[in-house]
CSV table of N, CA, C and O in Angstrom, one decimal:
chain,number,residue,atom,x,y,z
A,1,MET,N,20.1,1.7,25.6
A,1,MET,CA,20.1,2.8,24.6
A,1,MET,C,18.6,3.0,24.2
A,1,MET,O,17.9,2.1,23.9
A,2,GLU,N,18.2,4.3,24.3
A,2,GLU,CA,16.8,4.6,24.0
A,2,GLU,C,16.5,4.5,22.5
A,2,GLU,O,17.4,4.7,21.7
A,3,SER,N,15.3,4.1,22.2
A,3,SER,CA,14.9,3.9,20.8
A,3,SER,C,14.5,5.3,20.2
A,3,SER,O,13.7,6.0,20.8
A,4,LEU,N,15.1,5.6,19.1
A,4,LEU,CA,14.8,6.8,18.4
A,4,LEU,C,13.8,6.6,17.2
A,4,LEU,O,13.9,5.5,16.6
A,5,LYS,N,12.9,7.5,17.0
A,5,LYS,CA,12.0,7.4,15.9
A,5,LYS,C,12.0,8.7,15.1
A,5,LYS,O,12.4,9.8,15.7
A,6,ILE,N,11.7,8.7,13.8
A,6,ILE,CA,11.6,9.9,13.0
A,6,ILE,C,10.3,10.6,13.2
A,6,ILE,O,9.2,10.0,13.0
A,7,TYR,N,10.4,11.8,13.7
A,7,TYR,CA,9.2,12.6,13.9
A,7,TYR,C,9.2,13.7,12.8
A,7,TYR,O,10.3,14.1,12.3
A,8,TRP,N,8.0,14.1,12.4
A,8,TRP,CA,7.9,15.2,11.4
A,8,TRP,C,6.8,16.2,11.7
A,8,TRP,O,5.9,15.8,12.5
A,9,THR,N,6.9,17.3,11.2
A,9,THR,CA,5.9,18.4,11.4
A,9,THR,C,5.8,19.3,10.2
A,9,THR,O,6.7,19.3,9.4
A,10,SER,N,4.7,19.9,10.1
A,10,SER,CA,4.5,21.0,9.2
A,10,SER,C,4.4,22.3,10.0
A,10,SER,O,3.5,22.3,10.9
A,11,VAL,N,5.3,23.2,9.8
A,11,VAL,CA,5.2,24.4,10.7
A,11,VAL,C,5.1,25.7,9.9
A,11,VAL,O,5.8,25.9,8.9
A,12,GLU,N,4.2,26.6,10.3
A,12,GLU,CA,4.2,27.9,9.7
A,12,GLU,C,4.9,28.8,10.6
A,12,GLU,O,5.0,28.6,11.8
A,13,PHE,N,5.6,29.8,10.0
A,13,PHE,CA,6.5,30.7,10.8
A,13,PHE,C,6.5,32.1,10.3
A,13,PHE,O,6.1,32.4,9.2
A,14,ASN,N,6.9,33.0,11.2
A,14,ASN,CA,7.2,34.4,10.8
A,14,ASN,C,8.7,34.5,10.9
A,14,ASN,O,9.4,33.7,11.6
A,15,LEU,N,9.2,35.6,10.3
A,15,LEU,CA,10.7,35.8,10.3
A,15,LEU,C,11.0,36.8,11.5
A,15,LEU,O,10.2,37.8,11.7
A,16,MET,N,12.1,36.6,12.2
A,16,MET,CA,12.6,37.5,13.1
A,16,MET,C,13.1,38.8,12.4
A,16,MET,O,13.5,38.7,11.3
A,17,LYS,N,13.0,39.9,13.1
A,17,LYS,CA,13.5,41.1,12.5
A,17,LYS,C,15.0,41.0,12.0
A,17,LYS,O,15.4,41.7,11.1
A,18,SER,N,15.7,40.2,12.7
A,18,SER,CA,17.1,40.0,12.3
A,18,SER,C,17.4,39.1,11.1
A,18,SER,O,18.5,38.9,10.7
A,19,HIS,N,16.3,38.5,10.6
A,19,HIS,CA,16.4,37.6,9.5
A,19,HIS,C,16.7,38.4,8.2
A,19,HIS,O,16.2,39.5,8.0
A,20,VAL,N,17.6,37.9,7.4
A,20,VAL,CA,18.1,38.6,6.2
A,20,VAL,C,16.9,39.0,5.3
A,20,VAL,O,17.0,40.0,4.6
A,21,ASP,N,15.9,38.2,5.2
A,21,ASP,CA,14.7,38.4,4.3
A,21,ASP,C,13.5,39.0,5.0
A,21,ASP,O,12.4,39.0,4.5
A,22,TYR,N,13.7,39.6,6.2
A,22,TYR,CA,12.6,40.1,7.0
A,22,TYR,C,11.7,41.1,6.2
A,22,TYR,O,10.5,41.0,6.3
A,23,LYS,N,12.3,42.0,5.5
A,23,LYS,CA,11.5,43.0,4.8
A,23,LYS,C,10.9,42.4,3.5
A,23,LYS,O,10.0,43.0,2.9
A,24,LYS,N,11.4,41.3,3.0
A,24,LYS,CA,10.9,40.7,1.7
A,24,LYS,C,9.8,39.8,1.9
A,24,LYS,O,8.9,39.7,1.1
A,25,TYR,N,9.8,39.0,3.0
A,25,TYR,CA,8.8,38.0,3.2
A,25,TYR,C,8.0,38.2,4.6
A,25,TYR,O,8.6,38.6,5.6
A,26,LYS,N,6.8,37.8,4.6
A,26,LYS,CA,6.0,37.9,5.8
A,26,LYS,C,6.2,36.7,6.7
A,26,LYS,O,6.3,36.8,7.9
A,27,GLY,N,6.4,35.5,6.0
A,27,GLY,CA,6.6,34.3,6.7
A,27,GLY,C,6.7,33.1,5.8
A,27,GLY,O,7.0,33.3,4.6
A,28,GLY,N,6.3,31.9,6.3
A,28,GLY,CA,6.4,30.8,5.4
A,28,GLY,C,6.0,29.5,6.1
A,28,GLY,O,5.4,29.5,7.2
A,29,MET,N,6.3,28.4,5.4
A,29,MET,CA,5.9,27.1,5.8
A,29,MET,C,7.0,26.1,5.4
A,29,MET,O,7.7,26.3,4.4
A,30,VAL,N,7.3,25.1,6.3
A,30,VAL,CA,8.3,24.1,6.0
A,30,VAL,C,8.0,22.8,6.7
A,30,VAL,O,7.4,22.8,7.8
A,31,TYR,N,8.3,21.7,6.1
A,31,TYR,CA,8.2,20.4,6.7
A,31,TYR,C,9.6,20.2,7.4
A,31,TYR,O,10.6,20.5,6.8
A,32,ALA,N,9.6,19.7,8.6
A,32,ALA,CA,10.8,19.4,9.3
A,32,ALA,C,10.8,18.0,9.9
A,32,ALA,O,9.7,17.4,10.2
A,33,PHE,N,12.0,17.4,9.9
A,33,PHE,CA,12.1,16.0,10.3
A,33,PHE,C,13.3,15.8,11.3
A,33,PHE,O,14.3,16.5,11.2
A,34,VAL,N,13.1,14.9,12.3
A,34,VAL,CA,14.2,14.7,13.3
A,34,VAL,C,14.1,13.3,13.9
A,34,VAL,O,13.0,12.8,14.0
A,35,ASN,N,15.2,12.8,14.2
A,35,ASN,CA,15.3,11.5,14.9
A,35,ASN,C,15.2,11.9,16.4
A,35,ASN,O,16.1,12.5,16.9
A,36,ALA,N,14.2,11.4,17.1
A,36,ALA,CA,14.0,11.9,18.5
A,36,ALA,C,13.5,10.7,19.3
A,36,ALA,O,12.9,9.7,18.8
A,37,SER,N,13.6,10.8,20.7
A,37,SER,CA,13.2,9.8,21.6
A,37,SER,C,11.6,9.8,21.8
A,37,SER,O,11.0,8.8,22.0
A,38,ASP,N,11.1,11.0,21.7
A,38,ASP,CA,9.6,11.2,21.9
A,38,ASP,C,9.1,12.5,21.3
A,38,ASP,O,10.0,13.3,20.9
A,39,LYS,N,7.8,12.8,21.4
A,39,LYS,CA,7.3,14.0,20.9
A,39,LYS,C,7.9,15.3,21.5
A,39,LYS,O,8.1,16.3,20.9
A,40,SER,N,8.0,15.2,22.8
A,40,SER,CA,8.6,16.4,23.5
A,40,SER,C,10.0,16.7,23.1
A,40,SER,O,10.3,17.9,22.8
A,41,ASP,N,10.8,15.7,22.9
A,41,ASP,CA,12.2,15.9,22.5
A,41,ASP,C,12.2,16.5,21.0
A,41,ASP,O,12.9,17.4,20.7
A,42,ALA,N,11.3,15.9,20.2
A,42,ALA,CA,11.2,16.4,18.8
A,42,ALA,C,10.8,17.9,18.8
A,42,ALA,O,11.4,18.7,18.1
A,43,MET,N,9.8,18.2,19.6
A,43,MET,CA,9.3,19.6,19.6
A,43,MET,C,10.4,20.6,20.0
A,43,MET,O,10.6,21.6,19.4
A,44,ILE,N,11.1,20.2,21.1
A,44,ILE,CA,12.2,21.0,21.6
A,44,ILE,C,13.2,21.3,20.5
A,44,ILE,O,13.7,22.4,20.2
A,45,ARG,N,13.6,20.2,19.8
A,45,ARG,CA,14.6,20.3,18.7
A,45,ARG,C,14.1,21.1,17.5
A,45,ARG,O,14.8,21.8,16.9
A,46,PHE,N,12.8,20.9,17.2
A,46,PHE,CA,12.2,21.7,16.1
A,46,PHE,C,12.3,23.2,16.4
A,46,PHE,O,12.7,24.0,15.6
A,47,LYS,N,11.8,23.6,17.6
A,47,LYS,CA,11.8,25.0,18.0
A,47,LYS,C,13.2,25.5,18.0
A,47,LYS,O,13.4,26.7,17.6
A,48,SER,N,14.2,24.8,18.5
A,48,SER,CA,15.6,25.2,18.5
A,48,SER,C,16.1,25.5,17.1
A,48,SER,O,16.8,26.5,16.9
A,49,GLU,N,15.8,24.6,16.2
A,49,GLU,CA,16.3,24.7,14.8
A,49,GLU,C,15.6,26.0,14.2
A,49,GLU,O,16.3,26.7,13.5
A,50,LEU,N,14.4,26.2,14.4
A,50,LEU,CA,13.7,27.4,13.9
A,50,LEU,C,14.4,28.6,14.5
A,50,LEU,O,14.6,29.6,13.7
A,51,ASP,N,14.6,28.6,15.8
A,51,ASP,CA,15.3,29.8,16.4
A,51,ASP,C,16.7,30.0,15.8
A,51,ASP,O,17.0,31.2,15.5
A,52,ASP,N,17.4,29.0,15.5
A,52,ASP,CA,18.7,29.1,14.9
A,52,ASP,C,18.7,29.7,13.5
A,52,ASP,O,19.6,30.3,13.1
A,53,ASN,N,17.5,29.5,12.9
A,53,ASN,CA,17.3,30.0,11.5
A,53,ASN,C,16.6,31.3,11.5
A,53,ASN,O,16.1,31.8,10.5
A,54,LYS,N,16.4,31.9,12.7
A,54,LYS,CA,15.7,33.2,12.9
A,54,LYS,C,14.3,33.2,12.4
A,54,LYS,O,13.8,34.1,11.8
A,55,LEU,N,13.6,32.1,12.8
A,55,LEU,CA,12.2,31.9,12.4
A,55,LEU,C,11.4,31.7,13.7
A,55,LEU,O,11.8,31.0,14.6
A,56,ILE,N,10.2,32.3,13.8
A,56,ILE,CA,9.3,32.2,14.9
A,56,ILE,C,8.1,31.4,14.5
A,56,ILE,O,7.4,31.8,13.7
A,57,PRO,N,8.0,30.2,15.1
A,57,PRO,CA,6.9,29.3,14.8
A,57,PRO,C,5.5,30.0,15.2
A,57,PRO,O,5.4,30.5,16.3
A,58,SER,N,4.6,30.0,14.2
A,58,SER,CA,3.3,30.5,14.5
A,58,SER,C,2.2,29.4,14.7
A,58,SER,O,1.3,29.5,15.4
A,59,GLU,N,2.5,28.3,14.0
A,59,GLU,CA,1.6,27.1,14.2
A,59,GLU,C,2.3,25.8,13.7
A,59,GLU,O,2.9,25.8,12.6
A,60,PHE,N,2.3,24.8,14.6
A,60,PHE,CA,2.7,23.5,14.2
A,60,PHE,C,1.4,22.7,13.8
A,60,PHE,O,0.5,22.5,14.6
A,61,GLU,N,1.3,22.4,12.5
A,61,GLU,CA,0.0,21.8,12.0
A,61,GLU,C,-0.2,20.4,12.6
A,61,GLU,O,-1.3,20.0,12.9
A,62,PHE,N,0.9,19.7,12.8
A,62,PHE,CA,0.9,18.4,13.4
A,62,PHE,C,2.3,18.0,13.9
A,62,PHE,O,3.3,18.7,13.5
A,63,LEU,N,2.4,17.0,14.7
A,63,LEU,CA,3.7,16.5,15.1
A,63,LEU,C,3.5,15.0,15.3
A,63,LEU,O,2.8,14.6,16.2
A,64,GLU,N,4.0,14.2,14.4
A,64,GLU,CA,3.7,12.8,14.3
A,64,GLU,C,5.0,12.0,14.0
A,64,GLU,O,6.0,12.5,13.5
A,65,ILE,N,4.9,10.7,14.4
A,65,ILE,CA,6.0,9.7,13.9
A,65,ILE,C,5.8,9.6,12.4
A,65,ILE,O,4.6,9.4,11.9
A,66,TYR,N,6.9,9.6,11.7
A,66,TYR,CA,6.8,9.4,10.2
A,66,TYR,C,6.7,8.0,9.9
A,66,TYR,O,7.7,7.2,10.0
A,67,GLU,N,5.5,7.5,9.6
A,67,GLU,CA,5.3,6.1,9.2
A,67,GLU,C,4.0,6.0,8.3
A,67,GLU,O,3.1,6.8,8.5
A,68,ASN,N,4.1,5.2,7.3
A,68,ASN,CA,2.9,4.9,6.4
A,68,ASN,C,2.4,6.2,5.8
A,68,ASN,O,1.2,6.4,5.7
A,69,VAL,N,3.3,7.1,5.4
A,69,VAL,CA,2.9,8.4,4.8
A,69,VAL,C,2.7,8.2,3.3
A,69,VAL,O,3.6,7.6,2.7
A,70,GLU,N,1.6,8.6,2.8
A,70,GLU,CA,1.3,8.4,1.4
A,70,GLU,C,1.4,9.8,0.7
A,70,GLU,O,0.8,10.8,1.2
A,71,TRP,N,2.2,9.9,-0.3
A,71,TRP,CA,2.3,11.2,-1.1
A,71,TRP,C,1.5,11.1,-2.3
A,71,TRP,O,1.1,10.0,-2.8
A,72,GLU,N,1.3,12.3,-3.0
A,72,GLU,CA,0.5,12.4,-4.1
A,72,GLU,C,1.0,11.7,-5.4
A,72,GLU,O,0.3,11.2,-6.2
A,73,ASN,N,2.3,11.6,-5.5
A,73,ASN,CA,2.9,11.0,-6.7
A,73,ASN,C,4.3,10.5,-6.3
A,73,ASN,O,4.9,10.7,-5.3
A,74,GLU,N,4.9,9.7,-7.3
A,74,GLU,CA,6.2,9.1,-7.1
A,74,GLU,C,7.3,10.1,-6.9
A,74,GLU,O,8.2,9.8,-6.2
A,75,LYS,N,7.2,11.2,-7.6
A,75,LYS,CA,8.3,12.2,-7.4
A,75,LYS,C,8.3,12.7,-6.0
A,75,LYS,O,9.4,12.8,-5.4
A,76,GLN,N,7.2,13.0,-5.4
A,76,GLN,CA,7.1,13.4,-4.0
A,76,GLN,C,7.6,12.3,-3.1
A,76,GLN,O,8.4,12.5,-2.1
A,77,GLU,N,7.2,11.1,-3.4
A,77,GLU,CA,7.6,9.9,-2.6
A,77,GLU,C,9.1,9.8,-2.6
A,77,GLU,O,9.7,9.6,-1.5
A,78,LYS,N,9.8,9.9,-3.7
A,78,LYS,CA,11.2,9.7,-3.8
A,78,LYS,C,11.9,10.9,-3.1
A,78,LYS,O,12.9,10.7,-2.4
A,79,HIS,N,11.4,12.1,-3.2
A,79,HIS,CA,11.9,13.3,-2.5
A,79,HIS,C,11.9,13.1,-1.0
A,79,HIS,O,13.0,13.3,-0.4
A,80,PHE,N,10.8,12.6,-0.5
A,80,PHE,CA,10.8,12.5,1.0
A,80,PHE,C,11.5,11.2,1.4
A,80,PHE,O,12.0,11.2,2.6
A,81,GLU,N,11.6,10.2,0.6
A,81,GLU,CA,12.5,9.0,1.0
A,81,GLU,C,13.9,9.5,1.2
A,81,GLU,O,14.6,9.0,2.1
A,82,MET,N,14.4,10.4,0.3
A,82,MET,CA,15.8,11.0,0.4
A,82,MET,C,15.9,11.7,1.8
A,82,MET,O,16.9,11.6,2.4
A,83,ILE,N,14.9,12.5,2.1
A,83,ILE,CA,14.9,13.3,3.4
A,83,ILE,C,14.9,12.3,4.6
A,83,ILE,O,15.7,12.6,5.5
A,84,ILE,N,14.1,11.3,4.5
A,84,ILE,CA,14.1,10.3,5.6
A,84,ILE,C,15.4,9.6,5.8
A,84,ILE,O,15.9,9.5,6.9
A,85,THR,N,16.0,9.3,4.7
A,85,THR,CA,17.4,8.6,4.7
A,85,THR,C,18.4,9.6,5.3
A,85,THR,O,19.2,9.2,6.2
A,86,GLU,N,18.3,10.9,5.0
A,86,GLU,CA,19.2,11.9,5.6
A,86,GLU,C,19.0,12.0,7.1
A,86,GLU,O,19.9,12.1,7.9
A,87,THR,N,17.7,12.0,7.4
A,87,THR,CA,17.3,12.1,8.8
A,87,THR,C,17.8,10.9,9.7
A,87,THR,O,18.3,11.1,10.8
A,88,GLU,N,17.7,9.8,9.1
A,88,GLU,CA,18.1,8.5,9.8
A,88,GLU,C,19.6,8.6,10.1
A,88,GLU,O,20.1,8.0,11.0
A,89,ASN,N,20.4,9.2,9.2
A,89,ASN,CA,21.8,9.2,9.3
A,89,ASN,C,22.5,10.4,9.9
A,89,ASN,O,23.7,10.6,9.8
A,90,CYS,N,21.7,11.3,10.6
A,90,CYS,CA,22.2,12.4,11.3
A,90,CYS,C,21.5,12.7,12.6
A,90,CYS,O,20.4,12.1,12.8
A,91,LYS,N,22.0,13.6,13.4
A,91,LYS,CA,21.4,13.9,14.6
A,91,LYS,C,20.7,15.3,14.5
A,91,LYS,O,20.0,15.7,15.5
A,92,ASP,N,20.8,15.9,13.4
A,92,ASP,CA,20.2,17.3,13.3
A,92,ASP,C,18.8,17.2,12.8
A,92,ASP,O,18.4,16.2,12.2
A,93,VAL,N,18.1,18.3,12.9
A,93,VAL,CA,16.8,18.5,12.3
A,93,VAL,C,17.1,18.7,10.8
A,93,VAL,O,18.0,19.4,10.4
A,94,VAL,N,16.3,18.0,10.0
A,94,VAL,CA,16.4,18.2,8.5
A,94,VAL,C,15.1,19.0,8.0
A,94,VAL,O,14.0,18.6,8.3
A,95,LEU,N,15.4,20.1,7.4
A,95,LEU,CA,14.3,20.9,6.9
A,95,LEU,C,14.1,20.7,5.4
A,95,LEU,O,15.1,20.6,4.6
A,96,ASP,N,12.9,20.6,4.9
A,96,ASP,CA,12.6,20.4,3.5
A,96,ASP,C,12.6,21.8,2.9
A,96,ASP,O,13.1,22.8,3.5
A,97,ASP,N,12.2,21.9,1.7
A,97,ASP,CA,12.1,23.2,1.0
A,97,ASP,C,11.2,24.2,1.7
A,97,ASP,O,10.2,23.8,2.2
A,98,PHE,N,11.6,25.4,1.7
A,98,PHE,CA,10.8,26.5,2.4
A,98,PHE,C,9.8,27.0,1.3
A,98,PHE,O,10.2,27.3,0.2
A,99,TYR,N,8.6,27.3,1.8
A,99,TYR,CA,7.6,27.9,1.0
A,99,TYR,C,7.4,29.3,1.7
A,99,TYR,O,6.9,29.3,2.8
A,100,MET,N,7.7,30.4,1.0
A,100,MET,CA,7.7,31.7,1.6
A,100,MET,C,6.5,32.5,1.2
A,100,MET,O,6.0,32.4,0.1
A,101,TYR,N,5.9,33.3,2.2
A,101,TYR,CA,4.8,34.1,1.9
A,101,TYR,C,5.3,35.6,1.8
A,101,TYR,O,6.0,36.1,2.7
A,102,GLU,N,5.0,36.2,0.6
A,102,GLU,CA,5.5,37.5,0.4
A,102,GLU,C,4.7,38.5,1.2
A,102,GLU,O,3.5,38.4,1.4
A,103,GLU,N,5.3,39.6,1.6
A,103,GLU,CA,4.7,40.7,2.3
A,103,GLU,C,3.7,41.4,1.3
A,103,GLU,O,4.1,41.6,0.1
A,104,ILE,N,2.5,41.7,1.7
A,104,ILE,CA,1.6,42.3,0.8
A,104,ILE,C,1.5,43.8,1.1
A,104,ILE,O,1.5,44.2,2.2
């Protein structure tokens, strides 16, 4: 059995024209997490999840194994510990809160 690791990314995206909020928002940013065999597998799954959500990735800021990550405060640390636990217990990509950019 292959060893899975949790990968995470920060991705900026634009909305597809078919997205319900296409006229309201220009795009946004979200952290995404997945249990994957390697970086390639993780990237394929991240892109697929974004596509399923009618989002077009414009930039992946990074793609790394989630380990030894330090957050600014205890509240953030607990928040992401919950996300990591969810990611460990499922096969799906887990998306954090969306930060949306309004159309100007």
